[in-house]
PDB file of C-alpha atoms in Angstrom:
ATOM      1  CA  UNK W1381    -184.151 126.201 -50.400  1.00  0.00           C
ATOM      2  CA  UNK W1382    -184.971 123.865 -47.777  1.00  0.00           C
ATOM      3  CA  UNK W1383    -183.168 120.263 -46.775  1.00  0.00           C
ATOM      4  CA  UNK W1384    -185.657 120.337 -43.663  1.00  0.00           C
ATOM      5  CA  UNK W1385    -185.338 117.066 -42.468  1.00  0.00           C
ATOM      6  CA  UNK W1386    -183.733 115.851 -45.093  1.00  0.00           C
ATOM      7  CA  UNK W1387    -180.489 113.212 -44.627  1.00  0.00           C
ATOM      8  CA  UNK W1388    -177.402 113.680 -46.748  1.00  0.00           C
ATOM      9  CA  UNK W1389    -174.459 112.375 -47.726  1.00  0.00           C
ATOM     10  CA  UNK W1390    -171.321 113.843 -48.681  1.00  0.00           C
ATOM     11  CA  UNK W1391    -168.597 111.813 -49.541  1.00  0.00           C
ATOM     12  CA  UNK W1392    -165.168 113.685 -49.264  1.00  0.00           C
ATOM     13  CA  UNK W1393    -166.879 116.363 -46.643  1.00  0.00           C
ATOM     14  CA  UNK W1394    -163.740 116.908 -44.736  1.00  0.00           C
ATOM     15  CA  UNK W1395    -162.220 119.993 -47.408  1.00  0.00           C
ATOM     16  CA  UNK W1396    -162.592 122.012 -50.542  1.00  0.00           C
ATOM     17  CA  UNK W1397    -165.531 121.899 -52.360  1.00  0.00           C
ATOM     18  CA  UNK W1398    -166.503 118.945 -50.404  1.00  0.00           C
ATOM     19  CA  UNK W1399    -166.509 121.101 -47.025  1.00  0.00           C
ATOM     20  CA  UNK W1400    -168.453 124.006 -48.781  1.00  0.00           C
ATOM     21  CA  UNK W1401    -171.194 121.508 -49.903  1.00  0.00           C
ATOM     22  CA  UNK W1402    -171.449 120.192 -45.860  1.00  0.00           C
ATOM     23  CA  UNK W1403    -171.831 123.690 -44.871  1.00  0.00           C
ATOM     24  CA  UNK W1404    -174.265 124.869 -47.278  1.00  0.00           C
ATOM     25  CA  UNK W1405    -176.359 121.390 -46.903  1.00  0.00           C
ATOM     26  CA  UNK W1406    -176.786 121.901 -43.472  1.00  0.00           C
ATOM     27  CA  UNK W1407    -177.363 125.385 -43.392  1.00  0.00           C
ATOM     28  CA  UNK W1408    -180.484 124.514 -45.474  1.00  0.00           C
ATOM     29  CA  UNK W1409    -181.777 122.223 -42.514  1.00  0.00           C
ATOM     30  CA  UNK W1410    -179.916 118.857 -43.670  1.00  0.00           C
ATOM     31  CA  UNK W1411    -178.553 116.517 -41.450  1.00  0.00           C
ATOM     32  CA  UNK W1412    -175.260 115.774 -43.164  1.00  0.00           C
ATOM     33  CA  UNK W1413    -172.855 113.198 -43.169  1.00  0.00           C
ATOM     34  CA  UNK W1414    -169.506 114.057 -43.713  1.00  0.00           C
ATOM     35  CA  UNK W1415    -167.146 111.033 -45.178  1.00  0.00           C
ATOM     36  CA  UNK W1416    -163.776 111.212 -44.971  1.00  0.00           C
ATOM     37  CA  UNK W1417    -161.086 108.084 -45.267  1.00  0.00           C
ATOM     38  CA  UNK W1418    -157.931 109.557 -42.953  1.00  0.00           C
ATOM     39  CA  UNK W1419    -158.111 112.712 -41.499  1.00  0.00           C
ATOM     40  CA  UNK W1420    -160.642 112.886 -38.725  1.00  0.00           C
ATOM     41  CA  UNK W1421    -159.392 116.163 -37.619  1.00  0.00           C
ATOM     42  CA  UNK W1422    -160.081 117.653 -41.024  1.00  0.00           C
ATOM     43  CA  UNK W1423    -163.697 116.338 -40.558  1.00  0.00           C
ATOM     44  CA  UNK W1424    -164.048 117.454 -37.154  1.00  0.00           C
ATOM     45  CA  UNK W1425    -163.067 121.340 -38.625  1.00  0.00           C
ATOM     46  CA  UNK W1426    -165.963 120.218 -41.299  1.00  0.00           C
ATOM     47  CA  UNK W1427    -168.556 120.239 -38.461  1.00  0.00           C
ATOM     48  CA  UNK W1428    -167.490 122.712 -36.085  1.00  0.00           C
ATOM     49  CA  UNK W1429    -168.352 124.750 -39.603  1.00  0.00           C
ATOM     50  CA  UNK W1430    -171.431 123.388 -39.672  1.00  0.00           C
ATOM     51  CA  UNK W1431    -172.759 123.813 -35.664  1.00  0.00           C
ATOM     52  CA  UNK W1432    -171.481 127.575 -36.412  1.00  0.00           C
ATOM     53  CA  UNK W1433    -173.994 127.791 -39.042  1.00  0.00           C
ATOM     54  CA  UNK W1434    -176.556 126.334 -36.840  1.00  0.00           C
ATOM     55  CA  UNK W1435    -176.347 122.621 -38.954  1.00  0.00           C
ATOM     56  CA  UNK W1436    -176.068 119.386 -37.602  1.00  0.00           C
ATOM     57  CA  UNK W1437    -174.267 116.671 -38.973  1.00  0.00           C
ATOM     58  CA  UNK W1438    -171.600 113.910 -37.950  1.00  0.00           C
ATOM     59  CA  UNK W1439    -168.484 112.325 -39.253  1.00  0.00           C
ATOM     60  CA  UNK W1440    -168.073 108.998 -41.141  1.00  0.00           C
ATOM     61  CA  UNK W1441    -165.366 107.105 -42.313  1.00  0.00           C
ATOM     62  CA  UNK W1442    -165.125 105.529 -45.293  1.00  0.00           C
ATOM     63  CA  UNK W1443    -163.236 104.693 -48.119  1.00  0.00           C
ATOM     64  CA  UNK W1444    -165.700 105.060 -51.732  1.00  0.00           C
ATOM     65  CA  UNK W1445    -163.771 102.864 -53.673  1.00  0.00           C
ATOM     66  CA  UNK W1446    -163.775  99.680 -51.047  1.00  0.00           C
ATOM     67  CA  UNK W1447    -167.321  98.210 -51.777  1.00  0.00           C
ATOM     68  CA  UNK W1448    -167.774  96.384 -48.120  1.00  0.00           C
ATOM     69  CA  UNK W1449    -167.030 100.185 -46.310  1.00  0.00           C
ATOM     70  CA  UNK W1450    -169.671 101.479 -49.140  1.00  0.00           C
ATOM     71  CA  UNK W1451    -172.137  99.538 -47.855  1.00  0.00           C
ATOM     72  CA  UNK W1452    -172.178  99.033 -44.433  1.00  0.00           C
ATOM     73  CA  UNK W1453    -171.433 103.053 -44.219  1.00  0.00           C
ATOM     74  CA  UNK W1454    -174.765 103.326 -45.855  1.00  0.00           C
ATOM     75  CA  UNK W1455    -176.818 100.384 -44.288  1.00  0.00           C
ATOM     76  CA  UNK W1456    -175.897 102.193 -40.889  1.00  0.00           C
ATOM     77  CA  UNK W1457    -177.132 105.715 -42.214  1.00  0.00           C
ATOM     78  CA  UNK W1458    -180.580 103.618 -43.159  1.00  0.00           C
ATOM     79  CA  UNK W1459    -180.455 102.087 -39.988  1.00  0.00           C
ATOM     80  CA  UNK W1460    -179.900 105.584 -37.269  1.00  0.00           C
ATOM     81  CA  UNK W1461    -181.881 108.003 -39.893  1.00  0.00           C
ATOM     82  CA  UNK W1462    -184.213 105.773 -41.812  1.00  0.00           C
ATOM     83  CA  UNK W1463    -183.443 106.869 -44.435  1.00  0.00           C
ATOM     84  CA  UNK W1464    -180.764 108.976 -47.096  1.00  0.00           C
ATOM     85  CA  UNK W1465    -182.030 111.549 -49.509  1.00  0.00           C
ATOM     86  CA  UNK W1466    -178.955 113.516 -50.848  1.00  0.00           C
ATOM     87  CA  UNK W1467    -176.046 111.507 -51.692  1.00  0.00           C
ATOM     88  CA  UNK W1468    -173.521 114.096 -53.087  1.00  0.00           C
ATOM     89  CA  UNK W1469    -170.455 111.830 -55.399  1.00  0.00           C
ATOM     90  CA  UNK W1470    -167.654 114.612 -54.473  1.00  0.00           C
ATOM     91  CA  UNK W1471    -165.126 112.339 -53.258  1.00  0.00           C
ATOM     92  CA  UNK W1472    -161.881 112.255 -55.416  1.00  0.00           C
ATOM     93  CA  UNK W1473    -158.014 112.139 -55.522  1.00  0.00           C
ATOM     94  CA  UNK W1474    -155.101 113.238 -58.446  1.00  0.00           C
ATOM     95  CA  UNK W1475    -152.082 111.008 -59.361  1.00  0.00           C
ATOM     96  CA  UNK W1476    -151.109 112.949 -62.275  1.00  0.00           C
ATOM     97  CA  UNK W1477    -148.495 112.235 -65.051  1.00  0.00           C
ATOM     98  CA  UNK W1478    -148.158 112.078 -68.772  1.00  0.00           C
ATOM     99  CA  UNK W1479    -149.696 108.415 -70.784  1.00  0.00           C
ATOM    100  CA  UNK W1480    -146.511 107.794 -71.800  1.00  0.00           C
ATOM    101  CA  UNK W1481    -145.080 107.723 -68.027  1.00  0.00           C
ATOM    102  CA  UNK W1482    -147.921 107.012 -65.779  1.00  0.00           C
ATOM    103  CA  UNK W1483    -147.960 103.794 -63.824  1.00  0.00           C
ATOM    104  CA  UNK W1484    -151.248 101.258 -64.027  1.00  0.00           C
ATOM    105  CA  UNK W1485    -151.098 101.817 -60.202  1.00  0.00           C
ATOM    106  CA  UNK W1486    -151.751 105.527 -60.783  1.00  0.00           C
ATOM    107  CA  UNK W1487    -155.018 104.894 -63.543  1.00  0.00           C
ATOM    108  CA  UNK W1488    -156.366 101.948 -61.393  1.00  0.00           C
ATOM    109  CA  UNK W1489    -156.150 104.256 -57.934  1.00  0.00           C
ATOM    110  CA  UNK W1490    -157.876 107.746 -60.168  1.00  0.00           C
ATOM    111  CA  UNK W1491    -160.659 105.243 -61.334  1.00  0.00           C
ATOM    112  CA  UNK W1492    -161.358 103.383 -58.750  1.00  0.00           C
ATOM    113  CA  UNK W1493    -161.998 106.705 -56.224  1.00  0.00           C
ATOM    114  CA  UNK W1494    -163.343 109.014 -58.617  1.00  0.00           C
ATOM    115  CA  UNK W1495    -165.856 107.042 -60.444  1.00  0.00           C
ATOM    116  CA  UNK W1496    -165.953 102.821 -59.170  1.00  0.00           C
ATOM    117  CA  UNK W1497    -166.669 105.384 -55.853  1.00  0.00           C
ATOM    118  CA  UNK W1498    -169.348 106.993 -56.829  1.00  0.00           C
ATOM    119  CA  UNK W1499    -170.962 104.022 -58.804  1.00  0.00           C
ATOM    120  CA  UNK W1500    -170.509 101.950 -55.206  1.00  0.00           C
ATOM    121  CA  UNK W1501    -172.005 104.805 -53.186  1.00  0.00           C
ATOM    122  CA  UNK W1502    -174.993 105.478 -55.923  1.00  0.00           C
ATOM    123  CA  UNK W1503    -175.479 101.804 -56.288  1.00  0.00           C
ATOM    124  CA  UNK W1504    -175.565 101.431 -52.338  1.00  0.00           C
ATOM    125  CA  UNK W1505    -177.617 104.981 -51.515  1.00  0.00           C
ATOM    126  CA  UNK W1506    -180.251 103.706 -54.598  1.00  0.00           C
ATOM    127  CA  UNK W1507    -181.852 101.074 -52.103  1.00  0.00           C
ATOM    128  CA  UNK W1508    -183.040 103.429 -49.801  1.00  0.00           C
ATOM    129  CA  UNK W1509    -184.229 106.246 -52.056  1.00  0.00           C
ATOM    130  CA  UNK W1510    -186.422 104.115 -54.071  1.00  0.00           C
ATOM    131  CA  UNK W1511    -188.085 102.477 -51.298  1.00  0.00           C
ATOM    132  CA  UNK W1512    -189.080 105.653 -49.720  1.00  0.00           C
ATOM    133  CA  UNK W1513    -189.368 106.914 -53.719  1.00  0.00           C
ATOM    134  CA  UNK W1514    -187.775 110.078 -53.316  1.00  0.00           C
ATOM    135  CA  UNK W1515    -184.056 111.124 -54.004  1.00  0.00           C
ATOM    136  CA  UNK W1516    -181.336 112.898 -55.092  1.00  0.00           C
ATOM    137  CA  UNK W1517    -178.201 112.132 -56.371  1.00  0.00           C
ATOM    138  CA  UNK W1518    -175.384 114.655 -57.596  1.00  0.00           C
ATOM    139  CA  UNK W1519    -172.138 113.662 -58.647  1.00  0.00           C
ATOM    140  CA  UNK W1520    -168.827 116.355 -58.774  1.00  0.00           C
ATOM    141  CA  UNK W1521    -167.524 116.097 -61.973  1.00  0.00           C
ATOM    142  CA  UNK W1522    -165.203 118.160 -63.447  1.00  0.00           C
ATOM    143  CA  UNK W1523    -164.253 120.780 -66.681  1.00  0.00           C
ATOM    144  CA  UNK W1524    -161.760 118.608 -67.351  1.00  0.00           C
ATOM    145  CA  UNK W1525    -163.836 115.495 -68.249  1.00  0.00           C
ATOM    146  CA  UNK W1526    -165.464 117.812 -71.245  1.00  0.00           C
ATOM    147  CA  UNK W1527    -162.563 119.701 -72.495  1.00  0.00           C
ATOM    148  CA  UNK W1528    -159.465 116.923 -71.482  1.00  0.00           C
ATOM    149  CA  UNK W1529    -156.283 118.281 -69.511  1.00  0.00           C
ATOM    150  CA  UNK W1530    -152.345 117.033 -70.562  1.00  0.00           C
ATOM    151  CA  UNK W1531    -150.897 115.040 -67.507  1.00  0.00           C
ATOM    152  CA  UNK W1532    -154.459 113.756 -66.298  1.00  0.00           C
ATOM    153  CA  UNK W1533    -155.603 111.547 -68.543  1.00  0.00           C
ATOM    154  CA  UNK W1534    -156.679 109.324 -65.710  1.00  0.00           C
ATOM    155  CA  UNK W1535    -158.344 112.154 -63.809  1.00  0.00           C
ATOM    156  CA  UNK W1536    -160.234 113.543 -66.616  1.00  0.00           C
ATOM    157  CA  UNK W1537    -161.446 109.927 -67.663  1.00  0.00           C
ATOM    158  CA  UNK W1538    -162.583 109.491 -64.490  1.00  0.00           C
ATOM    159  CA  UNK W1539    -164.086 112.602 -64.652  1.00  0.00           C
ATOM    160  CA  UNK W1540    -165.882 112.248 -68.213  1.00  0.00           C
ATOM    161  CA  UNK W1541    -167.490 108.698 -66.852  1.00  0.00           C
ATOM    162  CA  UNK W1542    -169.092 110.088 -64.290  1.00  0.00           C
ATOM    163  CA  UNK W1543    -171.067 111.737 -66.635  1.00  0.00           C
ATOM    164  CA  UNK W1544    -172.031 108.918 -68.370  1.00  0.00           C
ATOM    165  CA  UNK W1545    -173.072 107.200 -65.103  1.00  0.00           C
ATOM    166  CA  UNK W1546    -175.010 110.588 -64.519  1.00  0.00           C
ATOM    167  CA  UNK W1547    -176.735 110.464 -67.340  1.00  0.00           C
ATOM    168  CA  UNK W1548    -177.942 106.638 -67.034  1.00  0.00           C
ATOM    169  CA  UNK W1549    -178.884 106.942 -63.803  1.00  0.00           C
ATOM    170  CA  UNK W1550    -180.899 109.640 -64.092  1.00  0.00           C
ATOM    171  CA  UNK W1551    -182.815 107.446 -66.733  1.00  0.00           C
ATOM    172  CA  UNK W1552    -183.110 104.202 -64.874  1.00  0.00           C
ATOM    173  CA  UNK W1553    -183.734 106.086 -61.384  1.00  0.00           C
ATOM    174  CA  UNK W1554    -186.696 108.723 -62.525  1.00  0.00           C
ATOM    175  CA  UNK W1555    -189.371 106.502 -62.401  1.00  0.00           C
ATOM    176  CA  UNK W1556    -188.748 106.014 -58.749  1.00  0.00           C
ATOM    177  CA  UNK W1557    -189.001 110.258 -58.238  1.00  0.00           C
ATOM    178  CA  UNK W1558    -185.109 110.059 -57.844  1.00  0.00           C
ATOM    179  CA  UNK W1559    -183.156 112.855 -60.064  1.00  0.00           C
ATOM    180  CA  UNK W1560    -179.728 112.902 -61.019  1.00  0.00           C
ATOM    181  CA  UNK W1561    -177.207 115.624 -62.098  1.00  0.00           C
ATOM    182  CA  UNK W1562    -173.645 116.415 -62.064  1.00  0.00           C
ATOM    183  CA  UNK W1563    -171.848 119.338 -61.197  1.00  0.00           C
ATOM    184  CA  UNK W1564    -168.875 120.242 -63.233  1.00  0.00           C
ATOM    185  CA  UNK W1565    -166.552 122.846 -61.695  1.00  0.00           C
ATOM    186  CA  UNK W1566    -163.566 124.529 -63.203  1.00  0.00           C
ATOM    187  CA  UNK W1567    -160.866 126.183 -61.427  1.00  0.00           C
ATOM    188  CA  UNK W1568    -161.116 126.259 -57.790  1.00  0.00           C
ATOM    189  CA  UNK W1569    -159.382 127.591 -55.175  1.00  0.00           C
ATOM    190  CA  UNK W1570    -159.003 124.194 -53.423  1.00  0.00           C
ATOM    191  CA  UNK W1571    -155.937 122.119 -51.505  1.00  0.00           C
ATOM    192  CA  UNK W1572    -155.346 121.029 -55.665  1.00  0.00           C
ATOM    193  CA  UNK W1573    -155.046 124.568 -57.014  1.00  0.00           C
ATOM    194  CA  UNK W1574    -152.964 125.793 -54.017  1.00  0.00           C
ATOM    195  CA  UNK W1575    -149.469 124.526 -55.280  1.00  0.00           C
ATOM    196  CA  UNK W1576    -149.553 126.124 -58.556  1.00  0.00           C
ATOM    197  CA  UNK W1577    -147.442 129.257 -59.084  1.00  0.00           C
ATOM    198  CA  UNK W1578    -148.501 132.918 -59.315  1.00  0.00           C
ATOM    199  CA  UNK W1579    -147.412 132.867 -63.157  1.00  0.00           C
ATOM    200  CA  UNK W1580    -149.782 129.483 -63.492  1.00  0.00           C
ATOM    201  CA  UNK W1581    -152.776 130.922 -61.899  1.00  0.00           C
ATOM    202  CA  UNK W1582    -152.425 134.098 -64.336  1.00  0.00           C
ATOM    203  CA  UNK W1583    -152.022 131.942 -67.129  1.00  0.00           C
ATOM    204  CA  UNK W1584    -155.086 130.306 -66.181  1.00  0.00           C
ATOM    205  CA  UNK W1585    -157.526 133.575 -65.068  1.00  0.00           C
ATOM    206  CA  UNK W1586    -156.445 135.043 -68.863  1.00  0.00           C
ATOM    207  CA  UNK W1587    -158.531 131.311 -69.853  1.00  0.00           C
ATOM    208  CA  UNK W1588    -161.355 132.259 -68.072  1.00  0.00           C
ATOM    209  CA  UNK W1589    -164.137 135.097 -69.395  1.00  0.00           C
ATOM    210  CA  UNK W1590    -164.889 136.469 -65.363  1.00  0.00           C
ATOM    211  CA  UNK W1591    -160.983 136.293 -64.757  1.00  0.00           C
ATOM    212  CA  UNK W1592    -160.881 134.591 -61.376  1.00  0.00           C
ATOM    213  CA  UNK W1593    -160.651 131.117 -60.004  1.00  0.00           C
ATOM    214  CA  UNK W1594    -164.061 130.306 -58.262  1.00  0.00           C
ATOM    215  CA  UNK W1595    -164.496 129.523 -55.013  1.00  0.00           C
ATOM    216  CA  UNK W1596    -165.606 125.799 -52.835  1.00  0.00           C
ATOM    217  CA  UNK W1597    -169.025 128.249 -52.014  1.00  0.00           C
ATOM    218  CA  UNK W1598    -169.505 129.006 -55.962  1.00  0.00           C
ATOM    219  CA  UNK W1599    -169.709 124.743 -56.527  1.00  0.00           C
ATOM    220  CA  UNK W1600    -172.018 124.213 -53.482  1.00  0.00           C
ATOM    221  CA  UNK W1601    -174.420 126.527 -54.232  1.00  0.00           C
ATOM    222  CA  UNK W1602    -175.236 124.572 -57.695  1.00  0.00           C
ATOM    223  CA  UNK W1603    -174.897 120.959 -55.659  1.00  0.00           C
ATOM    224  CA  UNK W1604    -177.800 123.139 -53.332  1.00  0.00           C
ATOM    225  CA  UNK W1605    -180.366 124.166 -56.174  1.00  0.00           C
ATOM    226  CA  UNK W1606    -179.890 120.575 -57.254  1.00  0.00           C
ATOM    227  CA  UNK W1607    -180.318 118.872 -54.278  1.00  0.00           C
ATOM    228  CA  UNK W1608    -183.195 120.873 -53.169  1.00  0.00           C
ATOM    229  CA  UNK W1609    -186.788 121.621 -54.292  1.00  0.00           C
ATOM    230  CA  UNK W1610    -186.341 124.335 -56.851  1.00  0.00           C
ATOM    231  CA  UNK W1611    -184.338 121.836 -58.462  1.00  0.00           C
ATOM    232  CA  UNK W1612    -187.410 118.793 -59.078  1.00  0.00           C
ATOM    233  CA  UNK W1613    -187.802 118.979 -62.668  1.00  0.00           C
ATOM    234  CA  UNK W1614    -183.762 118.671 -63.342  1.00  0.00           C
ATOM    235  CA  UNK W1615    -182.750 115.657 -64.160  1.00  0.00           C
ATOM    236  CA  UNK W1616    -179.554 114.036 -66.563  1.00  0.00           C
ATOM    237  CA  UNK W1617    -177.900 117.779 -66.823  1.00  0.00           C
ATOM    238  CA  UNK W1618    -174.411 118.446 -65.864  1.00  0.00           C
ATOM    239  CA  UNK W1619    -174.071 122.088 -64.701  1.00  0.00           C
ATOM    240  CA  UNK W1620    -171.054 123.991 -65.244  1.00  0.00           C
ATOM    241  CA  UNK W1621    -169.512 126.128 -62.614  1.00  0.00           C
ATOM    242  CA  UNK W1622    -166.361 127.388 -63.896  1.00  0.00           C
ATOM    243  CA  UNK W1623    -166.285 131.380 -64.987  1.00  0.00           C
ATOM    244  CA  UNK W1624    -167.167 130.211 -68.754  1.00  0.00           C
ATOM    245  CA  UNK W1625    -163.826 128.429 -68.978  1.00  0.00           C
ATOM    246  CA  UNK W1626    -165.654 125.949 -70.885  1.00  0.00           C
ATOM    247  CA  UNK W1627    -168.856 126.465 -72.662  1.00  0.00           C
TER     248      UNK W1627
END
């Protein structure tokens, strides 16, 4: 699979799944923009891994929940590179809490970043992709967007919303040779899961047929397939990467 000569933007690329996606797509030959918001040191670590893998990339700071910042960043990519070929909407946050106690601000923050941010980025990127009549948009959703999860109503709602966004955009953009797909990770070893106790992790593994947590690289492999020409005839789909936890 090759992305030689392609320009790639990965939101939330400074850590976890986003970092693994940046490295994998750069290794395939893509020029990768690693988006981050507030941690330039983490973004630089991603770039070091990209360079170590023989790839090329650069960091790009903007908040996906701010439409003006999104438009300015993607306009800059277009001016600098002449194209934007692959967009991976990976940026996400959590503000967990039970419905009865959840603050409206926590609901809004998660929906703004995880769902509205993907809409902002896809809308801006699609303008470049439609002109060049080629593009790949990949939205990172979650197993909880399908199965739900107590204490994560905002996160689950946002991730479920990404599924509808994915399918609708796939229908709108297909005539311009732009595919839109999703990847739904299950429990992956990242900063979000590192704080779980050994007891909780053991319980989670007991619910997974493959009996282990996934790695960011497992998710990156699925993204790589959908971004490449190998996935050219796949659109409007969500690829589940969860060890069989949800079928």
